[in-house]
Tab-separated table of C-alpha atoms in Angstrom:
chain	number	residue	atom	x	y	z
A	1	UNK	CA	56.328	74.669	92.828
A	2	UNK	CA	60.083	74.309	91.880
A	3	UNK	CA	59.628	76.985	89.400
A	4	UNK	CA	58.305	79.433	92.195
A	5	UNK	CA	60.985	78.807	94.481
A	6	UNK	CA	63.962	78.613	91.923
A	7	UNK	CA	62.354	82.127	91.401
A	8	UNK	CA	62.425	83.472	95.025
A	9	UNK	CA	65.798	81.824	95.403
A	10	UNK	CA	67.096	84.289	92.287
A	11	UNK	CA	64.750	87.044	93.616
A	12	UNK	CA	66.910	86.539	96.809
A	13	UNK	CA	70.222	87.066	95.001
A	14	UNK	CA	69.085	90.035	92.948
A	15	UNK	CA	69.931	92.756	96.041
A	16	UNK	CA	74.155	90.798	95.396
A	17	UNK	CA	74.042	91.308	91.891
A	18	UNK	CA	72.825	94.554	92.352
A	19	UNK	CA	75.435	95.544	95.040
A	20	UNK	CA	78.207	94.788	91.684
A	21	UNK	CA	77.761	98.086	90.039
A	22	UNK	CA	77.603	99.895	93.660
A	23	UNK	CA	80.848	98.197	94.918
A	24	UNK	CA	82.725	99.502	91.281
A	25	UNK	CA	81.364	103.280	91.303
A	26	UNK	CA	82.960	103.250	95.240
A	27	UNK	CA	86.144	101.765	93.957
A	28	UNK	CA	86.161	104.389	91.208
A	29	UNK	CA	86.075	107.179	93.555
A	30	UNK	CA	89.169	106.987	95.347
A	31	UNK	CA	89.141	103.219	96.626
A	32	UNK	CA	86.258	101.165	97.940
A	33	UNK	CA	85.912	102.333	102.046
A	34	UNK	CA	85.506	99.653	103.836
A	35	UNK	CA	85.755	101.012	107.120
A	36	UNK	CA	83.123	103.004	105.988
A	37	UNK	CA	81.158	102.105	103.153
A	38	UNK	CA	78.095	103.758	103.469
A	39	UNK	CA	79.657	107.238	103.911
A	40	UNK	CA	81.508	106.525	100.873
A	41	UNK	CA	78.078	105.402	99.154
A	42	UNK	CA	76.281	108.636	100.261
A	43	UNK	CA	78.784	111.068	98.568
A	44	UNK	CA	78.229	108.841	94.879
A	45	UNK	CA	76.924	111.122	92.078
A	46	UNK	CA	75.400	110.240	88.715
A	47	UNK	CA	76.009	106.443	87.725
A	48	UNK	CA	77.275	105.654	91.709
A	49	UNK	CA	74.084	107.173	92.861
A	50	UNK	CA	71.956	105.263	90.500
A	51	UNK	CA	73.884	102.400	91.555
A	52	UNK	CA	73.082	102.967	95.161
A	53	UNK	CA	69.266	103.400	94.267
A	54	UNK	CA	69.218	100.286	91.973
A	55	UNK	CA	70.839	98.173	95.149
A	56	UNK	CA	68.546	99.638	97.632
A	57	UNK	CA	65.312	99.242	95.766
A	58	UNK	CA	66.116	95.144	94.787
A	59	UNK	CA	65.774	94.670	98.975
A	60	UNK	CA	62.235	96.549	98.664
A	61	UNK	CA	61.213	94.934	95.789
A	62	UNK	CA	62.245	91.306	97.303
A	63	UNK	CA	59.943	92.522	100.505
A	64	UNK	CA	56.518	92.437	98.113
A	65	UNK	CA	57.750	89.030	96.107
A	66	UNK	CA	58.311	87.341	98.644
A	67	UNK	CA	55.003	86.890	100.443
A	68	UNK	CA	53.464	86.108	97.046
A	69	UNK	CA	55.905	83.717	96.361
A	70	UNK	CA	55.685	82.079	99.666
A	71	UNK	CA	51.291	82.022	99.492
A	72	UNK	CA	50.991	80.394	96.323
A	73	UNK	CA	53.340	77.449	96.985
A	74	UNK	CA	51.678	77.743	100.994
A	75	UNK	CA	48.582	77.441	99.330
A	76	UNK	CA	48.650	75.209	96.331
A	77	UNK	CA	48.291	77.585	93.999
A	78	UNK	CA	51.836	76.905	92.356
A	79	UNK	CA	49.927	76.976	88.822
A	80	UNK	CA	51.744	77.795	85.630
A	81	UNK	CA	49.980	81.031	86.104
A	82	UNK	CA	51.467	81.520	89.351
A	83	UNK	CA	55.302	80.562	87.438
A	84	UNK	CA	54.357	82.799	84.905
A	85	UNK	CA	54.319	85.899	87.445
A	86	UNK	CA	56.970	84.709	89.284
A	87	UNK	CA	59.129	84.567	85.593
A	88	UNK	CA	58.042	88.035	84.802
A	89	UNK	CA	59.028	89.474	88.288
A	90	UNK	CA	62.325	88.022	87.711
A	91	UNK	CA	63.351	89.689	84.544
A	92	UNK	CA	61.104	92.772	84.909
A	93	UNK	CA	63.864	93.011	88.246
A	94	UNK	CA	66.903	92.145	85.848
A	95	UNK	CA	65.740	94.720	83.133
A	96	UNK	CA	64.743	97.428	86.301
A	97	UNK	CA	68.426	97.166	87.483
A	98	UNK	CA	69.748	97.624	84.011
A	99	UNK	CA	67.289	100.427	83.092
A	100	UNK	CA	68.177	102.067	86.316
A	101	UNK	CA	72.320	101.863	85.848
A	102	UNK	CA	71.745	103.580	82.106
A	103	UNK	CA	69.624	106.212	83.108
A	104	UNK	CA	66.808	105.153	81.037
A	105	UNK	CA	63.650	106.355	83.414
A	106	UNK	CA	60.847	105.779	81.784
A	107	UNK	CA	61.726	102.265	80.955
A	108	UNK	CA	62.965	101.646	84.431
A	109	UNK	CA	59.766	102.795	86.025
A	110	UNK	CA	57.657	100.789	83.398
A	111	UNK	CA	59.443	97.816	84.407
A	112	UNK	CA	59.081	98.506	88.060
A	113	UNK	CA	55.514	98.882	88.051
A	114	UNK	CA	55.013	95.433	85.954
A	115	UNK	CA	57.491	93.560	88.581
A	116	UNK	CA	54.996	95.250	91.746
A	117	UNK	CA	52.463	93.945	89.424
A	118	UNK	CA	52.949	90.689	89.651
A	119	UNK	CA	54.105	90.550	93.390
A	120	UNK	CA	50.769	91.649	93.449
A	121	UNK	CA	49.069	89.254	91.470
A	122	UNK	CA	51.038	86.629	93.064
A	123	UNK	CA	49.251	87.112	96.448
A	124	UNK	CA	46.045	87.921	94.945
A	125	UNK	CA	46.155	84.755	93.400
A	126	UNK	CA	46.942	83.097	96.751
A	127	UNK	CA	44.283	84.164	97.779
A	128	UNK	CA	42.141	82.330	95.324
A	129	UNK	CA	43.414	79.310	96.741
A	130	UNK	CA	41.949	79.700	100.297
C-alpha cells in the first residue's frame, strides 16, 4: 500500500514539475506576467506551447490515476501487481512530459497511451477485489 500512495503522492506533484518548463518559456518571452499569466501562456509558440500542453495534460492524466490508485488500496488489492502499474504510470508520466517538451510525438503518445493503460488497469483490478 505505501508503494501505491508514495505513487499518487508523486502523481500529485507531476502537474508542479510540469508547470517548470511553462513558467521559463513565459519568462523567455518578455518577463513572466503575473498579473496575467494565462494571457501570457495563450500567446506561447513552439516549445512554450508544448510546455503549456505538457502542464495541462499532467492535471488530466492525474484525474484517471487517481481513482485507480485510491480503489486498489480502498479495496485491498494493493498487490505488487497493483505497485507495478502504479510504477509504470509514474515514469510513463515523467518520460510523456519529456517526450512532449522535445517534440518527439510518436514517443510521447506511446507513452501516454501506456500511462492511461495502467490507470486503467489499476481500477480494473480494483475491481477484482470486490
Amino acid at each position: 500500500m505505501y508503494m501505491i500512495l508514495l505513487c499518487l503522492f508523486i502523481a500529485s506533484l507531476l502537474p508542479l514539475l510540469a508547470k517548470a518548463p511553462l513558467a521559463l518559456a513565459q519568462a523567455r518571452t518578455g518577463g513572466y506576467d503575473n498579473r496575467y499569466p494565462r494571457n501570457q501562456q495563450a500567446t506561447l509558440s513552439g516549445f512554450g506551447a508544448r510546455a503549456k500542453a505538457a502542464h495541462e495534460n499532467a492535471f488530466e492524466a492525474l484525474i484517471m490515476f487517481t481513482p485507480g490508485a485510491l480503489a486498489v488500496v480502498a479495496t485491498g488489492q494493493a498487490d505488487s501487481y497493483a505497485q507495478y502499474l502504479a510504477q509504470a504510470f509514474i515514469a510513463a508520466r515523467l518520460l510523456y512530459n519529456l517526450f512532449y517538451l522535445l517534440d518527439w510525438h510518436l514517443a510521447r503518445s506511446t507513452v501516454w497511451v501506456i500511462g492511461l493503460g495502467c490507470s486503467v488497469a489499476l481500477m480494473w483490478h480494483a475491481l477484482q477485489g470486490v
